[in-house]
Every structure is written in structure tokens, then in C-alpha cells.
Amino acid sequence: MTAPSAANSVLLEARGVIQRFRLPKQAEFEALRDISLTVREREVVAFVGPSGCGKSTLLRLLAGLTRPTAGQVLYRGQPVEGVLASSAMVFQSFALLPWLTVEQNVAMGLAARGRAGADHAAAITHAIEAVGLDGFEQAYPRELSGGMKQRVGFARALAVEPEILFMDEPFGALDALTAENLRSQVVDLWQDPETGVSAIVVVTHSVDEAVYLAGRIVVFGTNPGHIREVLDNPLPYPRDPRSPLFGATVDRLYAILTATLLPEPERAAGGVAARLVPFPRVHVSEVMGLLDHLADRAEGGDSVFDIAEELGVDYDRMTSVVRAAEQLGWVVTPGDDVRLTPAGQQLVAGDSAERKALTRVQVLGHPLFARVVGMIKENDGSIEVDEILADLTICFPFSRANGLMRTVIEWGRYAEVLDHESRNRRLVLPEEERAALEAQVDE
């Protein structure tokens, strides 16, 4: 079976969707901006992109679980009002009630839609058999493996005979072999006309999973969430992950994600970011660990995706770590490679004190940290945290100011360019610098 053609009727459509959330102190966070896409009959669409790009938010909007701030979601040309009755959702967390049996958990979706009687029982039996759980009807979740629990989740979704199946990282909590088996079964269920499932929309962090499942792969960017690119995947089903064409498609998607996650930054003469940009919310230890890892490579570099796999870190988290190191001038990212710069090599060769001193130089050269330190100095060496938060909110309206503040404090304290008085909620210069500043004022 090949991927569906563009001639298939449109089931779902997002038109100019914008989603904003109200944050504390009346600030707004824009999660999605100007999202327009379609989901057609007989196709699987995958959403991929970094954490916080709005993939799951859009999934819930399409399912009618929430309403957009602006724009429209349409089902067969009609506005979606409330939960989309022709759909069902499968979650990563299984979402099973531990005091109910498999049969009772599967029945929950039907009960919520007011179905009962013989039709109710037949639908439950058919759904349980479809996912291969016949014989386990009276088992409780505690008696099931992770893969079996997720099969119950699929059975519960299939029992309502959905036309559209939404899946939010459905295999993220499973081991690799179980996830592989379930992915294959999902394709079989989609291709089986008796299930009634016409389209699947899946959120995933796995590039291989997206290529295995989807006919179209939507790549999201961040700040705010937006569609960066849509990759058509014409590989015929069933797909063989070991085939050269499958590998080529994976490589192509990796290249798109690399451009999305690791865009080339503007640089000043010193090698750090030249314009005011939000610093990735990563820890000092994560960046130092990345640099040490690269130093152990034969040529001082490696693919960002290989690094993520070797260190057991999600690729979007790893790219945040890489972006932080790149903003500080310690790595460069040609293509999907991450390579130490001379400054990075000097850092990893130093002892603890030397690393801290070199970090201080790079942090003070970073526009964001330089701005915060400058504000502290202008305020006689001490400033309220709320003033910095207000400034961060204005400068970066689509970033979470509190998270960015915590990162600024962690890196600032490590580099000894600022300190945090948590009791007074103030940022201050280190004691020696404050004394020097006061002496200048006295003169």
C-alpha cells in the first residue's frame, strides 16, 4: 500500500491557528502562530520538532479538546465545536484506571459517549481482539507489561470506531523492541478497513518513528511554535527501516531538523552570539559534559544525533545544550556535526579554576548576560529580580521569563559575574566588584 495521494478528501484543517496562554502577572505566552495545515483521508501525519514548539498543543486543538485563540479548526469543512466526536486519543502515559480491568478500561470511552447494550459489548470485544489482548479481558493494569498497557490504550481508542486517531508520543514510555512491534501493529490497524480509522495524527520525538509511520512529516520551529517545513514521505507500506530509501529519508529529515534546531547564529568578532537572544535553559554541567565528550572524539567532533544517542539524551534536549555551547563560542555546527572551537579546546584542557575563568570571559561577552550585568551595575550593584524579569519578558515575549532567569542565575553564579540573594529576591554583583563600584561612587 502506498501513501495517500493529495486527491483524498480533507478530513481536518487548521486555518491560521494562533494559540496563546495567559501567564502570571498578566503576561501572555504565544504557543502557536499562524498554523495552517490539512489532514486527509487515508493518511498518517507526524508532528516533529523540539520540546515546547506546540506539537501537543496543536494535537489537542485538532481534537477539539481546546479552542484556538484565533483561527479555525474545521472537520469536513465545518468548524469544530467541542470534542471531535469522530476521533480518539492515545497518550504516552497509558492513562488507565488501576482499579478497572482491561475490559472496563476499554469500555470507558464508549460509556462517555452514551453507548451501551449488545453493541457496546461487541465493540469492546472487537477492539480487544484487534490489539491482540483477547484472554486478558479480566486482567488489571498492574498485571500487564508496558506494551500491553499501551495496547489497552489503543483498544479503548478503537472501541469508539474513530475516523481520526490522535497519538501523543504513544511509544515514548516503552522499550525499543516493544515500541517497534507496536508501531508495526498501528500501521496494520490503520490499513484494516474494519477498524474504521481513516487518518492518524501522531506527535513523536523519534525521527525513525516519523519516517516509519507517516506519509507527511510536519517539522515545527519554536518561539513561537510554527511550521518550519513539511516533508512528503512516499515510501510504500510496509516500510523496512533497513532499506537504503528509508535511511535516505531519515537523513533528509535529520537535515531539516538540524536546520530547525541548530540555525547558524549571527556572530560577533569574539565568536559569541552578536544579537540579544535567549540563552537555552540548560545546566552548566550539561554543557561541560558535551565539551568533554567532544574532546574524547578523534577529531573533536560528532553528529548531534549520535551524541544524543550515546549519552542517552533526547535529541531536542541535546540540541539545546549544543546551542548554549555555540552561543558561548565553544562549538561550531557545520551541517549536523558539532565540533570544538579553539576556545572550546582551551576550556576542556583547563582545570576547574581555569574553566571558571574562561567561562567568565565568554559569559560577559554574551549579549544577554552582558545586559543583565549592566543593569545590576547601573543600579549600584544590586537590583530586584522582578526588574530583570520584567526586562526579560519585554525582550523575549515568547520565552518563559522565570525559566530564563533561573538559567541566568546558574550561569552567572558559576562564572562569578553575579550572585543571587534569594531571601531579598535581588541580583547583586560579586562582593569584590560591589566594593570597587562603591569606591568609584565615593570618589
Short mmCIF file of C-alpha atoms in Angstrom, two decimals:
data_model
loop_
_atom_site.label_atom_id
_atom_site.label_comp_id
_atom_site.label_asym_id
_atom_site.label_seq_id
_atom_site.Cartn_x
_atom_site.Cartn_y
_atom_site.Cartn_z
CA MET A 1 0.00 0.00 0.00
CA THR A 2 1.39 3.43 -0.92
CA ALA A 3 0.94 6.74 0.86
CA PRO A 4 -2.35 8.52 0.12
CA SER A 5 -2.48 10.97 -2.74
CA ALA A 6 -3.31 14.66 -2.46
CA ALA A 7 -6.64 13.92 -4.14
CA ASN A 8 -8.03 12.32 -0.98
CA SER A 9 -10.74 14.38 0.73
CA VAL A 10 -9.73 16.73 3.52
CA LEU A 11 -10.85 15.49 6.94
CA LEU A 12 -9.33 18.11 9.20
CA GLU A 13 -8.00 21.57 8.51
CA ALA A 14 -6.31 24.22 10.64
CA ARG A 15 -6.61 27.73 9.20
CA GLY A 16 -4.38 30.45 10.60
CA VAL A 17 -4.48 28.97 14.09
CA ILE A 18 -2.93 31.02 16.90
CA GLN A 19 -2.80 29.84 20.49
CA ARG A 20 -1.83 32.00 23.43
CA PHE A 21 -1.84 31.26 27.15
CA ARG A 22 -2.17 33.73 29.97
CA LEU A 23 0.85 33.62 32.30
CA PRO A 24 1.14 35.05 35.83
CA LYS A 25 1.22 38.83 36.15
CA GLN A 26 -0.91 39.22 33.01
CA ALA A 27 1.88 38.19 30.62
CA GLU A 28 0.95 36.15 27.54
CA PHE A 29 2.79 33.19 26.07
CA GLU A 30 2.25 32.53 22.35
CA ALA A 31 2.48 28.77 21.87
CA LEU A 32 1.45 28.66 18.19
CA ARG A 33 1.44 31.26 15.45
CA ASP A 34 -0.32 31.12 12.08
CA ILE A 35 -0.65 27.33 11.77
CA SER A 36 -2.32 26.15 8.58
CA LEU A 37 -2.37 22.50 7.54
CA THR A 38 -4.70 19.73 6.38
CA VAL A 39 -5.19 16.10 7.31
CA ARG A 40 -6.65 13.99 4.51
CA GLU A 41 -8.44 10.67 4.35
CA ARG A 42 -6.19 7.59 4.37
CA GLU A 43 -3.02 9.30 5.56
CA VAL A 44 -0.76 9.41 8.58
CA VAL A 45 0.67 12.79 9.57
CA ALA A 46 3.53 13.12 12.08
CA PHE A 47 4.50 16.22 14.05
CA VAL A 48 8.19 16.50 14.97
CA GLY A 49 10.26 19.29 16.48
CA PRO A 50 11.88 20.45 19.71
CA SER A 51 10.13 20.41 23.06
CA GLY A 52 7.97 23.47 23.58
CA CYS A 53 7.22 24.00 19.89
CA GLY A 54 3.48 23.39 20.32
CA LYS A 55 3.11 19.91 18.79
CA SER A 56 0.89 18.55 21.56
CA THR A 57 -0.96 21.85 21.80
CA LEU A 58 -1.90 21.61 18.12
CA LEU A 59 -2.92 17.96 18.55
CA ARG A 60 -5.39 18.96 21.26
CA LEU A 61 -6.72 21.82 19.17
CA LEU A 62 -7.35 19.45 16.24
CA ALA A 63 -9.12 17.02 18.58
CA GLY A 64 -11.34 19.81 19.90
CA LEU A 65 -10.04 19.43 23.46
CA THR A 66 -9.19 23.14 23.49
CA ARG A 67 -10.15 26.09 21.31
CA PRO A 68 -7.67 28.33 19.48
CA THR A 69 -7.19 31.95 20.46
CA ALA A 70 -7.57 32.87 16.79
CA GLY A 71 -8.10 31.00 13.54
CA GLN A 72 -10.25 27.94 12.88
CA VAL A 73 -10.18 24.15 13.07
CA LEU A 74 -12.53 22.52 10.56
CA TYR A 75 -13.77 18.94 10.24
CA ARG A 76 -15.05 18.15 6.75
CA GLY A 77 -15.41 21.88 6.16
CA GLN A 78 -17.39 22.60 9.35
CA PRO A 79 -16.00 24.39 12.43
CA VAL A 80 -15.07 22.07 15.28
CA GLU A 81 -17.17 22.93 18.32
CA GLY A 82 -16.18 20.92 21.36
CA VAL A 83 -14.52 17.50 21.37
CA LEU A 84 -14.41 15.95 17.91
CA ALA A 85 -16.81 13.00 18.12
CA SER A 86 -15.21 11.15 15.21
CA SER A 87 -11.80 10.99 16.89
CA ALA A 88 -10.00 9.26 19.74
CA MET A 89 -6.73 9.93 21.57
CA VAL A 90 -3.88 7.65 22.68
CA PHE A 91 -1.50 9.07 25.30
CA GLN A 92 2.09 8.27 26.26
CA SER A 93 1.17 7.69 29.91
CA PHE A 94 -1.34 4.86 29.12
CA ALA A 95 -3.98 6.74 31.21
CA LEU A 96 -5.51 3.53 32.61
CA LEU A 97 -7.52 3.36 35.83
CA PRO A 98 -5.71 0.77 38.01
CA TRP A 99 -8.88 -0.43 39.76
CA LEU A 100 -10.57 -1.36 36.46
CA THR A 101 -9.95 -4.46 34.37
CA VAL A 102 -8.80 -4.36 30.76
CA GLU A 103 -12.39 -4.77 29.61
CA GLN A 104 -13.63 -1.99 31.90
CA ASN A 105 -10.84 0.40 30.84
CA VAL A 106 -11.67 -0.20 27.19
CA ALA A 107 -15.35 0.42 27.95
CA MET A 108 -14.67 3.88 29.40
CA GLY A 109 -14.63 5.67 26.05
CA LEU A 110 -17.90 4.06 24.97
CA ALA A 111 -19.61 4.90 28.25
CA ALA A 112 -18.57 8.54 27.91
CA ARG A 113 -20.30 8.61 24.52
CA GLY A 114 -23.50 7.03 25.80
CA ARG A 115 -23.17 3.67 24.03
CA ALA A 116 -24.44 0.58 25.84
CA GLY A 117 -26.05 -2.79 25.35
CA ALA A 118 -25.06 -5.52 22.90
CA ASP A 119 -23.45 -3.02 20.54
CA HIS A 120 -21.33 -1.80 23.46
CA ALA A 121 -20.12 -5.32 24.33
CA ALA A 122 -19.38 -6.23 20.71
CA ALA A 123 -17.30 -3.09 20.19
CA ILE A 124 -15.23 -3.86 23.30
CA THR A 125 -14.62 -7.46 22.24
CA HIS A 126 -13.66 -6.43 18.70
CA ALA A 127 -11.23 -3.74 19.94
CA ILE A 128 -9.53 -6.07 22.42
CA GLU A 129 -9.12 -8.74 19.74
CA ALA A 130 -7.80 -6.18 17.25
CA VAL A 131 -4.84 -5.31 19.50
CA GLY A 132 -4.15 -8.92 20.46
CA LEU A 133 -5.32 -8.81 24.09
CA ASP A 134 -8.02 -11.46 23.92
CA GLY A 135 -7.68 -13.65 27.02
CA PHE A 136 -6.66 -10.66 29.18
CA GLU A 137 -10.10 -9.07 29.47
CA GLN A 138 -10.27 -9.53 33.26
CA ALA A 139 -6.65 -8.60 33.98
CA TYR A 140 -5.80 -5.42 35.90
CA PRO A 141 -3.17 -2.88 34.72
CA ARG A 142 -0.73 -3.95 37.45
CA GLU A 143 -0.65 -7.40 35.86
CA LEU A 144 0.31 -6.09 32.41
CA SER A 145 3.61 -5.12 30.82
CA GLY A 146 4.15 -1.61 29.44
CA GLY A 147 3.43 -2.77 25.92
CA MET A 148 0.21 -4.48 26.98
CA LYS A 149 -0.92 -1.37 28.85
CA GLN A 150 -0.44 0.69 25.73
CA ARG A 151 -2.41 -1.89 23.74
CA VAL A 152 -5.27 -1.31 26.18
CA GLY A 153 -4.98 2.39 25.35
CA PHE A 154 -5.24 1.60 21.64
CA ALA A 155 -8.18 -0.75 22.25
CA ARG A 156 -10.01 1.96 24.21
CA ALA A 157 -9.49 4.36 21.31
CA LEU A 158 -10.53 1.82 18.66
CA ALA A 159 -13.67 0.80 20.56
CA VAL A 160 -15.35 4.09 19.66
CA GLU A 161 -14.61 3.42 15.97
CA PRO A 162 -12.81 6.73 15.36
CA GLU A 163 -12.30 8.12 11.90
CA ILE A 164 -9.23 10.03 13.13
CA LEU A 165 -6.79 8.63 15.69
CA PHE A 166 -4.63 11.13 17.58
CA MET A 167 -1.48 9.80 19.26
CA ASP A 168 0.69 11.90 21.60
CA GLU A 169 4.10 10.21 21.84
CA PRO A 170 2.37 6.83 22.26
CA PHE A 171 5.58 4.79 22.37
CA GLY A 172 7.75 7.15 24.42
CA ALA A 173 7.44 5.14 27.65
CA LEU A 174 8.21 1.77 26.03
CA ASP A 175 11.42 -0.10 25.41
CA ALA A 176 12.77 -0.09 21.84
CA LEU A 177 11.62 -3.61 20.87
CA THR A 178 8.10 -3.18 22.25
CA ALA A 179 7.80 0.20 20.54
CA GLU A 180 8.92 -1.30 17.23
CA ASN A 181 6.31 -4.07 17.46
CA LEU A 182 3.53 -1.64 18.35
CA ARG A 183 4.44 0.75 15.52
CA SER A 184 4.05 -2.11 13.08
CA GLN A 185 0.70 -3.03 14.59
CA VAL A 186 -0.53 0.56 14.35
CA VAL A 187 0.15 0.51 10.60
CA ASP A 188 -1.75 -2.79 10.34
CA LEU A 189 -4.70 -1.35 12.29
CA TRP A 190 -4.77 1.74 10.08
CA GLN A 191 -4.76 -0.39 6.93
CA ASP A 192 -7.51 -2.69 8.25
CA PRO A 193 -10.85 -1.31 6.94
CA GLU A 194 -12.73 -2.96 9.82
CA THR A 195 -11.19 -0.57 12.38
CA GLY A 196 -12.72 2.44 10.63
CA VAL A 197 -9.58 4.53 11.19
CA SER A 198 -9.04 6.72 8.15
CA ALA A 199 -6.31 9.09 9.37
CA ILE A 200 -3.72 9.16 12.14
CA VAL A 201 -2.03 12.25 13.55
CA VAL A 202 0.96 11.43 15.76
CA VAL A 203 3.32 13.56 17.84
CA THR A 204 6.77 12.00 18.15
CA HIS A 205 10.33 12.80 19.13
CA SER A 206 11.67 9.87 17.10
CA VAL A 207 12.85 10.60 13.57
CA ASP A 208 12.77 6.89 12.64
CA GLU A 209 9.25 6.58 14.04
CA ALA A 210 8.02 9.53 11.97
CA VAL A 211 9.53 8.08 8.79
CA TYR A 212 8.14 4.62 9.57
CA LEU A 213 4.58 5.78 10.21
CA ALA A 214 3.85 8.94 8.30
CA GLY A 215 3.11 9.93 4.73
CA ARG A 216 3.68 13.58 5.65
CA ILE A 217 6.01 14.84 8.37
CA VAL A 218 5.43 18.34 9.72
CA VAL A 219 8.58 19.90 11.21
CA PHE A 220 7.95 22.61 13.82
CA GLY A 221 10.10 25.51 14.89
CA THR A 222 9.88 27.41 18.16
CA ASN A 223 9.45 30.89 19.68
CA PRO A 224 6.57 30.77 18.92
CA GLY A 225 5.60 27.35 17.54
CA HIS A 226 5.29 27.43 13.76
CA ILE A 227 5.54 25.06 10.81
CA ARG A 228 9.10 25.12 9.51
CA GLU A 229 8.72 22.58 6.71
CA VAL A 230 6.52 19.69 5.55
CA LEU A 231 8.31 16.60 4.25
CA ASP A 232 6.40 14.25 1.94
CA ASN A 233 7.29 10.60 2.52
CA PRO A 234 6.25 8.48 -0.49
CA LEU A 235 7.82 5.22 0.75
CA PRO A 236 5.39 2.32 0.23
CA TYR A 237 3.98 0.37 3.16
CA PRO A 238 5.12 -1.84 4.81
CA ARG A 239 8.34 0.10 5.36
CA ASP A 240 11.68 -1.54 6.02
CA PRO A 241 13.88 0.55 8.35
CA ARG A 242 16.95 -1.23 6.93
CA SER A 243 16.33 -0.21 3.32
CA PRO A 244 18.53 2.45 1.65
CA LEU A 245 15.49 4.57 0.77
CA PHE A 246 14.30 4.54 4.38
CA GLY A 247 17.76 5.58 5.53
CA ALA A 248 17.89 8.36 2.95
CA THR A 249 14.53 9.73 4.15
CA VAL A 250 15.74 9.62 7.75
CA ASP A 251 18.89 11.52 6.74
CA ARG A 252 16.79 14.12 4.91
CA LEU A 253 14.58 14.64 7.97
CA TYR A 254 17.67 14.89 10.18
CA ALA A 255 18.99 17.63 7.89
CA ILE A 256 15.71 19.58 8.19
CA LEU A 257 15.70 19.18 11.97
CA THR A 258 19.32 20.27 12.20
CA ALA A 259 18.48 23.48 10.34
CA THR A 260 15.49 23.94 12.66
CA LEU A 261 17.22 23.15 15.93
CA LEU A 262 20.70 24.50 15.20
CA PRO A 263 20.28 27.53 12.94
CA GLU A 264 23.50 29.37 12.17
CA PRO A 265 23.79 32.20 14.72
CA GLU A 266 24.91 35.72 13.97
CA ARG A 267 28.37 36.18 15.47
CA ALA A 268 30.47 38.98 16.84
CA ALA A 269 34.22 39.14 16.40
CA GLY A 270 34.79 37.15 19.60
CA GLY A 271 32.76 34.19 18.32
CA VAL A 272 29.74 34.50 20.62
CA ALA A 273 26.21 35.48 19.60
CA ALA A 274 26.12 39.06 18.25
CA ARG A 275 22.50 39.97 18.98
CA LEU A 276 20.26 39.65 22.00
CA VAL A 277 18.98 36.07 22.04
CA PRO A 278 17.52 33.95 24.86
CA PHE A 279 20.10 31.59 26.31
CA PRO A 280 18.97 27.94 26.18
CA ARG A 281 17.66 26.70 29.53
CA VAL A 282 20.40 24.13 30.15
CA HIS A 283 22.72 23.48 33.07
CA VAL A 284 26.43 24.26 33.26
CA SER A 285 27.16 20.57 33.86
CA GLU A 286 25.36 19.58 30.65
CA VAL A 287 27.46 21.91 28.50
CA MET A 288 30.70 20.88 30.21
CA GLY A 289 29.74 17.23 29.71
CA LEU A 290 29.17 17.86 26.00
CA LEU A 291 32.58 19.54 25.65
CA ASP A 292 34.33 16.70 27.47
CA HIS A 293 32.54 14.19 25.24
CA LEU A 294 33.69 16.02 22.10
CA ALA A 295 37.24 16.19 23.43
CA ASP A 296 37.28 12.37 23.54
CA ARG A 297 36.34 12.15 19.84
CA ALA A 298 39.21 11.56 17.45
CA GLU A 299 38.62 14.79 15.54
CA GLY A 300 36.98 16.81 18.31
CA GLY A 301 33.51 16.45 16.80
CA ASP A 302 30.50 14.21 16.26
CA SER A 303 26.94 14.26 14.88
CA VAL A 304 24.45 15.85 17.25
CA PHE A 305 22.15 12.86 16.81
CA ASP A 306 24.96 10.38 17.53
CA ILE A 307 25.90 12.38 20.63
CA ALA A 308 22.31 12.30 21.86
CA GLU A 309 22.13 8.54 21.33
CA GLU A 310 25.47 7.84 23.01
CA LEU A 311 24.65 9.97 26.04
CA GLY A 312 21.03 8.77 26.26
CA VAL A 313 19.57 12.26 25.86
CA ASP A 314 16.58 13.35 23.73
CA TYR A 315 17.84 15.00 20.55
CA ASP A 316 15.92 18.21 21.23
CA ARG A 317 17.49 18.47 24.70
CA MET A 318 20.91 17.79 23.24
CA THR A 319 20.45 20.48 20.60
CA SER A 320 19.61 22.96 23.37
CA VAL A 321 22.90 22.05 25.05
CA VAL A 322 24.70 22.45 21.73
CA ARG A 323 23.08 25.84 21.13
CA ALA A 324 24.28 27.04 24.53
CA ALA A 325 27.84 25.91 23.80
CA GLU A 326 27.64 27.53 20.37
CA GLN A 327 26.39 30.84 21.76
CA LEU A 328 29.39 30.87 24.10
CA GLY A 329 31.78 30.22 21.25
CA TRP A 330 32.89 26.74 22.33
CA VAL A 331 31.49 24.73 19.40
CA VAL A 332 30.51 25.21 15.78
CA THR A 333 27.82 23.22 13.97
CA PRO A 334 28.60 22.63 10.31
CA GLY A 335 25.69 20.58 8.99
CA ASP A 336 24.63 18.16 11.72
CA ASP A 337 28.16 17.92 13.17
CA VAL A 338 29.22 19.51 16.45
CA ARG A 339 32.90 20.46 16.65
CA LEU A 340 35.03 22.09 19.31
CA THR A 341 36.41 25.54 18.53
CA PRO A 342 39.90 26.57 19.72
CA ALA A 343 38.16 28.28 22.66
CA GLY A 344 36.33 25.04 23.44
CA GLN A 345 39.57 23.05 23.25
CA GLN A 346 41.24 25.50 25.62
CA LEU A 347 38.35 25.16 28.07
CA VAL A 348 38.37 21.34 28.23
CA ALA A 349 42.15 21.35 28.70
CA GLY A 350 41.90 23.53 31.80
CA ASP A 351 41.42 22.62 35.44
CA SER A 352 38.36 23.70 37.45
CA ALA A 353 39.64 27.21 38.19
CA GLU A 354 40.75 27.78 34.59
CA ARG A 355 37.39 26.60 33.26
CA LYS A 356 35.56 29.02 35.52
CA ALA A 357 37.80 31.92 34.45
CA LEU A 358 37.37 31.12 30.73
CA THR A 359 33.61 30.77 31.20
CA ARG A 360 33.53 34.20 32.85
CA VAL A 361 35.09 35.76 29.75
CA GLN A 362 32.58 34.14 27.38
CA VAL A 363 29.57 34.82 29.60
CA LEU A 364 30.45 38.52 29.88
CA GLY A 365 30.73 38.61 26.09
CA HIS A 366 27.25 37.14 25.62
CA PRO A 367 24.69 39.93 24.95
CA LEU A 368 22.07 38.59 27.37
CA PHE A 369 24.42 38.17 30.33
CA ALA A 370 26.13 41.47 29.50
CA ARG A 371 22.73 43.18 29.57
CA VAL A 372 21.81 41.73 32.96
CA VAL A 373 25.20 42.56 34.49
CA GLY A 374 24.94 46.07 33.02
CA MET A 375 21.53 46.58 34.64
CA ILE A 376 22.96 45.49 38.00
CA LYS A 377 25.87 47.92 37.68
CA GLU A 378 23.59 50.79 36.69
CA ASN A 379 21.58 50.11 39.85
CA ASP A 380 24.65 50.47 42.11
CA GLY A 381 25.47 46.78 42.16
CA SER A 382 22.08 45.42 43.30
CA ILE A 383 18.72 45.07 41.56
CA GLU A 384 15.38 43.39 42.26
CA VAL A 385 14.77 40.12 40.46
CA ASP A 386 11.35 41.40 39.36
CA GLU A 387 13.01 44.22 37.40
CA ILE A 388 15.12 41.72 35.47
CA LEU A 389 12.07 39.50 34.93
CA ALA A 390 10.15 42.44 33.50
CA ASP A 391 13.03 43.21 31.15
CA LEU A 392 13.29 39.57 30.02
CA THR A 393 9.55 39.48 29.36
CA ILE A 394 9.80 42.56 27.13
CA CYS A 395 12.93 41.35 25.30
CA PHE A 396 11.72 37.77 24.84
CA PRO A 397 7.89 37.80 24.84
CA PHE A 398 7.67 34.19 23.64
CA SER A 399 10.05 32.71 26.20
CA ARG A 400 9.25 31.83 29.79
CA ALA A 401 10.97 34.57 31.78
CA ASN A 402 11.15 32.64 35.07
CA GLY A 403 12.94 29.69 33.46
CA LEU A 404 15.33 32.02 31.64
CA MET A 405 16.01 33.87 34.91
CA ARG A 406 16.97 30.62 36.68
CA THR A 407 19.39 29.85 33.87
CA VAL A 408 20.92 33.33 34.01
CA ILE A 409 21.42 32.95 37.77
CA GLU A 410 23.03 29.49 37.47
CA TRP A 411 25.49 30.51 34.76
CA GLY A 412 26.12 33.92 36.31
CA ARG A 413 27.00 32.40 39.67
CA TYR A 414 29.21 29.74 38.11
CA ALA A 415 31.10 32.37 36.11
CA GLU A 416 31.13 34.64 39.19
CA VAL A 417 29.68 37.62 37.31
CA LEU A 418 26.67 37.95 39.63
CA ASP A 419 25.12 36.48 42.74
CA HIS A 420 21.54 35.87 43.87
CA GLU A 421 20.17 36.85 47.26
CA SER A 422 17.14 34.58 47.33
CA ARG A 423 15.76 35.94 50.61
CA ASN A 424 15.75 39.52 49.31
CA ARG A 425 14.95 38.48 45.72
CA ARG A 426 17.81 40.55 44.34
CA LEU A 427 20.65 40.05 41.90
CA VAL A 428 23.93 41.56 43.05
CA LEU A 429 27.48 41.86 41.79
CA PRO A 430 30.11 39.68 43.49
CA GLU A 431 31.34 41.23 46.73
CA GLU A 432 34.69 42.44 45.38
CA GLU A 433 33.07 44.13 42.39
CA ARG A 434 30.45 45.76 44.58
CA ALA A 435 33.19 47.14 46.81
CA ALA A 436 35.04 48.51 43.78
CA LEU A 437 31.84 50.06 42.44
CA GLU A 438 31.12 51.72 45.80
CA ALA A 439 34.67 53.07 45.92
CA GLN A 440 34.19 54.65 42.49
CA VAL A 441 30.96 56.29 43.67
CA ASP A 442 32.69 57.66 46.81
CA GLU A 443 35.41 59.22 44.69
#
